[in-house]
Short mmCIF file of C-alpha atoms and ligand atoms in Angstrom, two decimals:
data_model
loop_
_atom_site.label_atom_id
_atom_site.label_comp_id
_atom_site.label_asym_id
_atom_site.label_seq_id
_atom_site.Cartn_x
_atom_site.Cartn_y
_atom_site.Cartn_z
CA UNK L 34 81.11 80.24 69.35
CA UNK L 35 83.03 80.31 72.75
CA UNK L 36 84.77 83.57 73.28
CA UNK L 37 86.56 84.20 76.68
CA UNK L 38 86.08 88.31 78.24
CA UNK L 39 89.53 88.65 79.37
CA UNK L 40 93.40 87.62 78.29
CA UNK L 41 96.62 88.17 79.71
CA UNK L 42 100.23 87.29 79.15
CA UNK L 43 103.01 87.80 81.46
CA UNK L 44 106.62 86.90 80.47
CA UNK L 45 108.35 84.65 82.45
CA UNK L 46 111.73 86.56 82.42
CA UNK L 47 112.73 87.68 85.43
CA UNK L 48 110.93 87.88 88.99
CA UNK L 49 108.11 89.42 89.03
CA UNK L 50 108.57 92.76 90.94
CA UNK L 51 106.20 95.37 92.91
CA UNK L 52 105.91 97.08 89.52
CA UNK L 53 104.26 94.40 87.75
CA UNK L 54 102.12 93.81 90.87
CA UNK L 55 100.77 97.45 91.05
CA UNK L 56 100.63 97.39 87.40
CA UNK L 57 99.05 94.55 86.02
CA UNK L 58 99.03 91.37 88.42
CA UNK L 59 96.62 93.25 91.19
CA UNK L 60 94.36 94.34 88.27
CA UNK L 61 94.31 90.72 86.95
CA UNK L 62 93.33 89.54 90.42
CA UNK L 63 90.14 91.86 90.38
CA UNK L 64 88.92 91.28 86.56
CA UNK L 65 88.50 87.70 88.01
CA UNK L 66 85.68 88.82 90.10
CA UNK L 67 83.19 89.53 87.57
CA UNK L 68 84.88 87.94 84.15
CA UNK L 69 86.06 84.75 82.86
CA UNK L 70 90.19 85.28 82.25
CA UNK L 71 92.27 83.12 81.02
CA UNK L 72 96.52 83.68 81.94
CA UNK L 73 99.21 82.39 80.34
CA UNK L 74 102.88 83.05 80.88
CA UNK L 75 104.22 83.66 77.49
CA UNK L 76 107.25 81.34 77.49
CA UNK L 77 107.15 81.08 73.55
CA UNK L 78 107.22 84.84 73.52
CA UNK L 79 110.77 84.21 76.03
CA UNK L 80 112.79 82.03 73.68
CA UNK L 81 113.53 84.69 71.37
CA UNK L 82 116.06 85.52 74.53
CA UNK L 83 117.57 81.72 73.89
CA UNK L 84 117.35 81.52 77.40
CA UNK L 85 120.03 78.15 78.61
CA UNK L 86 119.41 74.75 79.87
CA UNK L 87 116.29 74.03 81.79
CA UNK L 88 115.89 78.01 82.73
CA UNK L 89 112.98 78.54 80.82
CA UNK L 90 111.22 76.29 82.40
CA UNK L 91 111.91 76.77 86.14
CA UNK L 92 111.25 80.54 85.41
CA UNK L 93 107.92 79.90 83.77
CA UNK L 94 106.91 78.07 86.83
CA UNK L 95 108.53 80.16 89.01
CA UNK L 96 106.25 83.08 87.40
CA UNK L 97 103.53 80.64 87.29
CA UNK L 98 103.42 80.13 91.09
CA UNK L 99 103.75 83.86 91.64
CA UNK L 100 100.51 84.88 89.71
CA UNK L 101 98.72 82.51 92.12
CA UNK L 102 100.43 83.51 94.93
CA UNK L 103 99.15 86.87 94.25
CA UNK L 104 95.94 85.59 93.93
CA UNK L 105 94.82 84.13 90.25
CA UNK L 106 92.71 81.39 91.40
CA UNK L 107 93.20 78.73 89.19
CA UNK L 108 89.32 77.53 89.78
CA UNK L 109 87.99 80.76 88.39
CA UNK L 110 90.38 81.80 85.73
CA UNK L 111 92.66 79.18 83.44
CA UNK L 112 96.19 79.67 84.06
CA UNK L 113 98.32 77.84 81.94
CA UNK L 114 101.65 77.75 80.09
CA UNK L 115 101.57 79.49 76.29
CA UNK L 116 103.46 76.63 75.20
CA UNK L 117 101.10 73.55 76.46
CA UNK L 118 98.27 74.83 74.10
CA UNK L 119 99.44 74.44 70.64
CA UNK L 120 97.06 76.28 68.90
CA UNK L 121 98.93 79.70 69.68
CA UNK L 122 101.62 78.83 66.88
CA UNK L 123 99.32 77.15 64.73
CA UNK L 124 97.11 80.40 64.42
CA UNK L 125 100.12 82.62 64.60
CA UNK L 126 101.41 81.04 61.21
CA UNK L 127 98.21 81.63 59.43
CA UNK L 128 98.70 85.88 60.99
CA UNK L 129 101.97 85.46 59.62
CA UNK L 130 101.41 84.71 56.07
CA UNK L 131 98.83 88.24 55.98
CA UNK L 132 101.08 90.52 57.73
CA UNK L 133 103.04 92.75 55.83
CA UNK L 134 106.58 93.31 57.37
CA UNK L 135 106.33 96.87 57.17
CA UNK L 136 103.98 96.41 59.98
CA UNK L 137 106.50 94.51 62.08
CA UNK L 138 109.25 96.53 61.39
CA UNK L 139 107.00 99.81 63.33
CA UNK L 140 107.10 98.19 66.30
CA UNK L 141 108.77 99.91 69.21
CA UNK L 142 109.43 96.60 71.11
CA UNK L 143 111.00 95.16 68.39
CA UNK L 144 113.47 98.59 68.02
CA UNK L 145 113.87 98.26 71.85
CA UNK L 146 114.58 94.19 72.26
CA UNK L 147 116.76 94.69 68.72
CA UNK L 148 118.84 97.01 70.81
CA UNK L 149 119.10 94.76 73.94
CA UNK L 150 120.30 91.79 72.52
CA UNK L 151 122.20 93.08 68.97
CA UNK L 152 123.95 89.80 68.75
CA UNK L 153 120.33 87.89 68.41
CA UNK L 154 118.21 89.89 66.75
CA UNK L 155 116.25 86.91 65.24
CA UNK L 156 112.85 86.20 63.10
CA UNK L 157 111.04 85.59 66.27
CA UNK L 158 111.46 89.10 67.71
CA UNK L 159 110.23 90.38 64.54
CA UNK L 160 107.35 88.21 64.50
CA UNK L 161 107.01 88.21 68.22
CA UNK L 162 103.49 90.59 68.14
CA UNK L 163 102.35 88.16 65.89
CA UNK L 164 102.36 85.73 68.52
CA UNK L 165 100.86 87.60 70.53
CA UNK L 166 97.60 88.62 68.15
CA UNK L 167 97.58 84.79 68.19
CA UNK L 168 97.61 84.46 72.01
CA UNK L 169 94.65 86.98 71.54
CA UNK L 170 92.66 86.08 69.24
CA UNK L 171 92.59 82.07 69.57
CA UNK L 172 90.60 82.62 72.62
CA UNK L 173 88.49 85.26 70.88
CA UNK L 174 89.05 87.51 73.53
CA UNK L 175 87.22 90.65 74.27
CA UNK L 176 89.13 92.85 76.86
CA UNK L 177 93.28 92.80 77.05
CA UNK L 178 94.85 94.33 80.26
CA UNK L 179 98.59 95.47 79.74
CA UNK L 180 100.26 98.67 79.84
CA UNK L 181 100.83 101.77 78.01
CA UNK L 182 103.74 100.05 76.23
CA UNK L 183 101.51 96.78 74.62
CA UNK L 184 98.55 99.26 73.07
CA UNK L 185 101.15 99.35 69.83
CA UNK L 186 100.93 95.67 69.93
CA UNK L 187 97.15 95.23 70.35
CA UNK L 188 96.33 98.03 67.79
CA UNK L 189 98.32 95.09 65.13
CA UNK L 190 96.03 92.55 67.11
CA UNK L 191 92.98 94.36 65.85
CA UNK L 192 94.23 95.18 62.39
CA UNK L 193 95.17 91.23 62.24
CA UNK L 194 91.84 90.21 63.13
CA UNK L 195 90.23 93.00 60.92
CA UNK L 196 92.30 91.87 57.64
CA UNK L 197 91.70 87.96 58.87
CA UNK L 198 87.91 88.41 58.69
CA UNK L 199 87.84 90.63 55.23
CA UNK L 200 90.14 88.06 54.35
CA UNK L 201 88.45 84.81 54.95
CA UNK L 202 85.75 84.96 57.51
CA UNK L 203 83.79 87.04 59.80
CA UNK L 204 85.90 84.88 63.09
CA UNK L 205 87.39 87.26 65.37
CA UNK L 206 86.19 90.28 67.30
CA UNK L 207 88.71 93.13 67.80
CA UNK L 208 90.11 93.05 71.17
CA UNK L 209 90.02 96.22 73.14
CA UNK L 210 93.34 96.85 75.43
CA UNK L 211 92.12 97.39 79.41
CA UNK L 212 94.20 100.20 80.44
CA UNK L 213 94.19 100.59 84.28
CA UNK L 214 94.84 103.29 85.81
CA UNK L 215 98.02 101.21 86.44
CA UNK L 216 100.69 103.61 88.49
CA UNK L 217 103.63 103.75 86.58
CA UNK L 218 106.33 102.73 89.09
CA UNK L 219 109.82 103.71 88.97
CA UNK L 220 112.71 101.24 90.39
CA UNK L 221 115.14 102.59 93.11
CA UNK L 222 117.14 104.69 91.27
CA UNK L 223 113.84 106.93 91.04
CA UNK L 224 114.14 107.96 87.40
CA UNK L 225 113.52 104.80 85.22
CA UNK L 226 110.48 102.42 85.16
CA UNK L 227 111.02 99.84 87.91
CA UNK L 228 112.77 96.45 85.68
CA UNK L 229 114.50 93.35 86.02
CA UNK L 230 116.76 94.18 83.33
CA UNK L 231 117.39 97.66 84.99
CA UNK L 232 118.47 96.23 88.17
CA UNK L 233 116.44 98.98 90.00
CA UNK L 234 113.40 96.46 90.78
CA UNK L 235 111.88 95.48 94.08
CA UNK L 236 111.06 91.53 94.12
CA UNK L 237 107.67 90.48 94.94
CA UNK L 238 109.16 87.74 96.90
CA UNK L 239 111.41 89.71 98.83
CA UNK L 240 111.96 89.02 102.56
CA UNK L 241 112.03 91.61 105.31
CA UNK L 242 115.27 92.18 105.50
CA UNK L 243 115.90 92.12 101.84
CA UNK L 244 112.87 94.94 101.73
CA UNK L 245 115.19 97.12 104.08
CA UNK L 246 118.24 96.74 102.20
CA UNK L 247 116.99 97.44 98.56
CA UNK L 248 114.48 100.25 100.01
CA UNK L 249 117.82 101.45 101.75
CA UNK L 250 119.36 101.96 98.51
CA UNK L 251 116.59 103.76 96.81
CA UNK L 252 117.36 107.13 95.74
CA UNK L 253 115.58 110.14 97.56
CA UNK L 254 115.29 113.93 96.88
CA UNK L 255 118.98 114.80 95.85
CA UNK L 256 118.86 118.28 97.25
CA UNK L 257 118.49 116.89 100.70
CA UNK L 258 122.32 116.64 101.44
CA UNK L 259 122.26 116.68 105.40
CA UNK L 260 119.83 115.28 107.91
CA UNK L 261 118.06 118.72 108.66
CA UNK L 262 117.43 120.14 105.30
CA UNK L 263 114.11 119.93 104.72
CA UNK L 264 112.86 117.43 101.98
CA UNK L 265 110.46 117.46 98.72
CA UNK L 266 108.46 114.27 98.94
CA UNK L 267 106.82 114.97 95.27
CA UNK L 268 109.92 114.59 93.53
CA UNK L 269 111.05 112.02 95.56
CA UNK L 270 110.10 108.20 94.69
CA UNK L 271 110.51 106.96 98.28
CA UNK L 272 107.17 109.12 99.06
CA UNK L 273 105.33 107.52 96.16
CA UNK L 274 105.98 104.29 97.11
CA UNK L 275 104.84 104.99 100.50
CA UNK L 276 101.59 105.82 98.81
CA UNK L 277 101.04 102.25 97.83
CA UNK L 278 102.22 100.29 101.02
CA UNK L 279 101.32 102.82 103.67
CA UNK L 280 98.17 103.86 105.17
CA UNK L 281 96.78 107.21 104.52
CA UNK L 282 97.66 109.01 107.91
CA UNK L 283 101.00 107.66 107.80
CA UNK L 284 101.51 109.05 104.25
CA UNK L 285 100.50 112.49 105.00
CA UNK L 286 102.45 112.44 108.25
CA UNK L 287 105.70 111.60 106.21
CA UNK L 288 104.53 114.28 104.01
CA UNK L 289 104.61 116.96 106.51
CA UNK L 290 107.43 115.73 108.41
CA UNK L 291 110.01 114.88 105.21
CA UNK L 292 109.01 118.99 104.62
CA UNK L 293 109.96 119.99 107.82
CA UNK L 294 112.91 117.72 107.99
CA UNK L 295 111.80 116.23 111.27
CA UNK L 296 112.13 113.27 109.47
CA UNK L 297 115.09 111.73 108.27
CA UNK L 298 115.05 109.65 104.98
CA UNK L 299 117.18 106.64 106.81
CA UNK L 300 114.16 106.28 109.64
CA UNK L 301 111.47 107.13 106.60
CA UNK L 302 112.93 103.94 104.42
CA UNK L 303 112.91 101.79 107.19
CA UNK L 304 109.03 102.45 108.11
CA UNK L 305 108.34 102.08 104.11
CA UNK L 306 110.64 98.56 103.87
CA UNK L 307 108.40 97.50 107.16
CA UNK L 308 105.15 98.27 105.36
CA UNK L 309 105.71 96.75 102.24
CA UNK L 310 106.71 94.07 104.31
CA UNK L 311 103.37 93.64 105.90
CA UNK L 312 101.24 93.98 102.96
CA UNK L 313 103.43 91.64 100.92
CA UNK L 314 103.60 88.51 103.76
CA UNK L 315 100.26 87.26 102.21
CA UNK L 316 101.71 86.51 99.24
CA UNK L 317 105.05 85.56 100.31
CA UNK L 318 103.23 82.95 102.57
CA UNK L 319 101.33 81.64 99.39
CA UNK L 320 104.14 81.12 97.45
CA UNK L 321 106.29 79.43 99.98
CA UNK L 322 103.06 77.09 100.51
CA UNK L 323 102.74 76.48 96.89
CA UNK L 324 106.53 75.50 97.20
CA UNK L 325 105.93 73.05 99.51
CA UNK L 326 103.63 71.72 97.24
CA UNK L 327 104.44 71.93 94.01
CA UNK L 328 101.45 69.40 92.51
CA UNK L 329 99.73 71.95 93.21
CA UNK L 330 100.87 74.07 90.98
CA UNK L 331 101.56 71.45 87.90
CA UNK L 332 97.79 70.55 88.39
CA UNK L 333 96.20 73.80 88.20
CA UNK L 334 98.33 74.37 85.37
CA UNK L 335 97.71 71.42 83.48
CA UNK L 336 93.68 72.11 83.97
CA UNK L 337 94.26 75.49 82.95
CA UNK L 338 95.76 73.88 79.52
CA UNK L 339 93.14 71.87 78.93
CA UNK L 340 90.30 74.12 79.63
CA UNK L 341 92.23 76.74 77.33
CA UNK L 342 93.35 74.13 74.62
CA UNK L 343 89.56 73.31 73.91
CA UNK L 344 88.76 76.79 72.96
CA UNK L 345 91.62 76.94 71.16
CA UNK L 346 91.10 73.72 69.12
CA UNK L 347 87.55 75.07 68.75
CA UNK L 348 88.69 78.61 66.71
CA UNK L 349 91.78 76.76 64.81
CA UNK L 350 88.95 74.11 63.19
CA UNK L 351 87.34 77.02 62.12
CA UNK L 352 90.50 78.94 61.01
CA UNK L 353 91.73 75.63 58.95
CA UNK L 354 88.14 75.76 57.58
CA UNK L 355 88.13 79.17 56.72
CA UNK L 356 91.43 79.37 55.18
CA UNK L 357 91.18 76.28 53.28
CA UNK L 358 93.68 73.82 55.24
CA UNK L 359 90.53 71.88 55.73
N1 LIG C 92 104.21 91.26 74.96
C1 LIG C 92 103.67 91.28 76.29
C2 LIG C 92 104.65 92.01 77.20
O1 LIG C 92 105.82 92.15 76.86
C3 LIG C 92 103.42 89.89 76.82
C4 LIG C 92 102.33 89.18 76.08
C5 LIG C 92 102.49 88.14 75.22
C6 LIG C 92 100.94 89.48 76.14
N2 LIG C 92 101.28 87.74 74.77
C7 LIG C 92 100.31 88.52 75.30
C8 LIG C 92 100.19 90.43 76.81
C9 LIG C 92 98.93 88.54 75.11
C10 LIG C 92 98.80 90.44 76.63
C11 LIG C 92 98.18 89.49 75.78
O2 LIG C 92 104.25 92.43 78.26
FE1 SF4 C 93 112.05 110.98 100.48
FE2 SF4 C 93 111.28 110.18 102.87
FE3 SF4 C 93 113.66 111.36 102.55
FE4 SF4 C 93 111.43 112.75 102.32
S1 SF4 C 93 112.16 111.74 104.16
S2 SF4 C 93 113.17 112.84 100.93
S3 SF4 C 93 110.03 111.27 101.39
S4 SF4 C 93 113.00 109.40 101.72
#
């Protein structure tokens, strides 16, 4: 029975952001080096936010075109829309009808999402991790890279597929979450996790002088009131950040001279925003390419589908078989 080694889901809300570059997308690029991946952005999983009009859509292709831009080659791994393979509800239904909602009702990103949108706290954000044991499992998947906050999410993944198979039948292996030693990134106001919805996030897609703008706003050791008292680059997130987009002699000369004060955080920002500017043009030139052709894009994507759709038609026959729908 075809199994795939890797899955991942991104959500197309929101740019994608440094954070989920260093944190996931980077990662995603690599595992495609030695393991067949499939990719989907989750935009099934992103109308429990009801987003308006056509929004969904240019977002999901927005995020879409950013994954490749990054580097998912569409040749290697399928990349593909959750919503163009229909097996991911189908097989989320069956989850649904043998999960107890005491299960669903433990889950932190339910508590959390609740909380940001009280007005629409809706049966799909409750049954949202069912979803995604669906967007798991369909493809029998082995490995699961997200972070820190999703292993709540796959642990329910493997009870699901543990309950399925004493259930019905011996169909899915458990999937194992891929924790990377993913950095955990905090946004410019140096305290919280680097987010769209926190406004402190650095877009992939930024230009140059964009870069030097947000990086001029990021917040930098607080005890360094005037331009010669000397700094502490390990509390301070503007150092960190340099460890990622700098090279190593750099780093430890902004080290030493932050400590000494011989270097002022203005000048230190600027040679940050001008690195991260360098070592993001790659993929700022790939996506404006992609933009100029955006067949491109709609083609790999619809490939992706189909090559993902056929493995996915492949486990529902066997789920409508094993539950009796067939
Ligand atoms: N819930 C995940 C998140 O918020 C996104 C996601 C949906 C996902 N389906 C997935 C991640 C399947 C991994 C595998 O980040
Ligand atoms: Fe932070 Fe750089 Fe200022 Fe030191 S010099 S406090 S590392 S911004």
């Amino acid at each position: 029975m075809e199994k795939v080694d890797v899955l991942s889901g991104i959500q197309p809300t929101g740019l994608a952001h440094i954070g989920n570059y260093l944190g996931a997308l980077r990662n995603w690029v690599s595992l495609q080096e030695s393991k067949r991946c499939f990719y989907c952005v989750v935009d099934l999983h992103a109308l429990t936010t009801l987003p308006k009009g056509k929004e969904l859509r240019r977002s999901s292709l927005e995020m879409a075109k950013v994954l490749m831009a990054c580097g998912v080659d569409p040749e290697r791994s399928a990349l593909f829309l959750q919503s163009a393979v229909p097996g991911h509800t189908d097989l989320a239904w069956a989850f649904q009808c043998m999960t107890p909602m005491g299960d669903l009702s433990r889950m932190t990103q339910f508590k959390d999402k609740s909380a940001d949108q009280p007005k629409n706290i809706n049966a799909g954000l409750f049954t949202y991790p069912v979803l995604q044991a669906a967007d798991i499992l369909i493809y029998r998947a082995g490995e699961v890279p997200v972070g820190e906050d999703q292993v709540q999410h796959l642990e329910l993944a493997r009870e699901i597929a543990r309950r399925f198979n004493r259930t019905y039948r011996n169909l899915f292996p458990e999937p194992q979450p891929c924790l990377t030693k993913a950095p955990r990134i905090l946004g410019l106001d140096g305290t919280k996790k680097m987010s769209k919805s926190q406004n402190n996030h650095i877009p992939l897609l930024a230009t140059p002088p964009q870069l030097q703008k947000l990086v001029g706003k990021a917040v930098t050791d607080p005890q360094r009131v005037r331009r010669d008292d000397p700094g502490r680059p390990e509390i301070c997130n503007v150092f960190s950040l340099h460890g990622h987009f700098s090279r190593p002699e750099e780093v430890q000369t902004v080290e030493t001279d932050c400590r000494s004060a011989a270097l002022g955080c203005v000048d230190c920002k600027r040679r940050l925003a001008e690195n991260m500017a360098q070592s993001l043009e790659p993929i700022r030139t790939k996506a404006e390419a992609l933009e100029q052709e955006p067949e491109r894009l709609l083609d790999a994507l619809s490939d992706g589908a189909k090559r993902a759709g056929a493995v996915a038609k492949h486990t529902m026959d066997k789920v409508r078989n094993a539950t009796g729908l067939a």
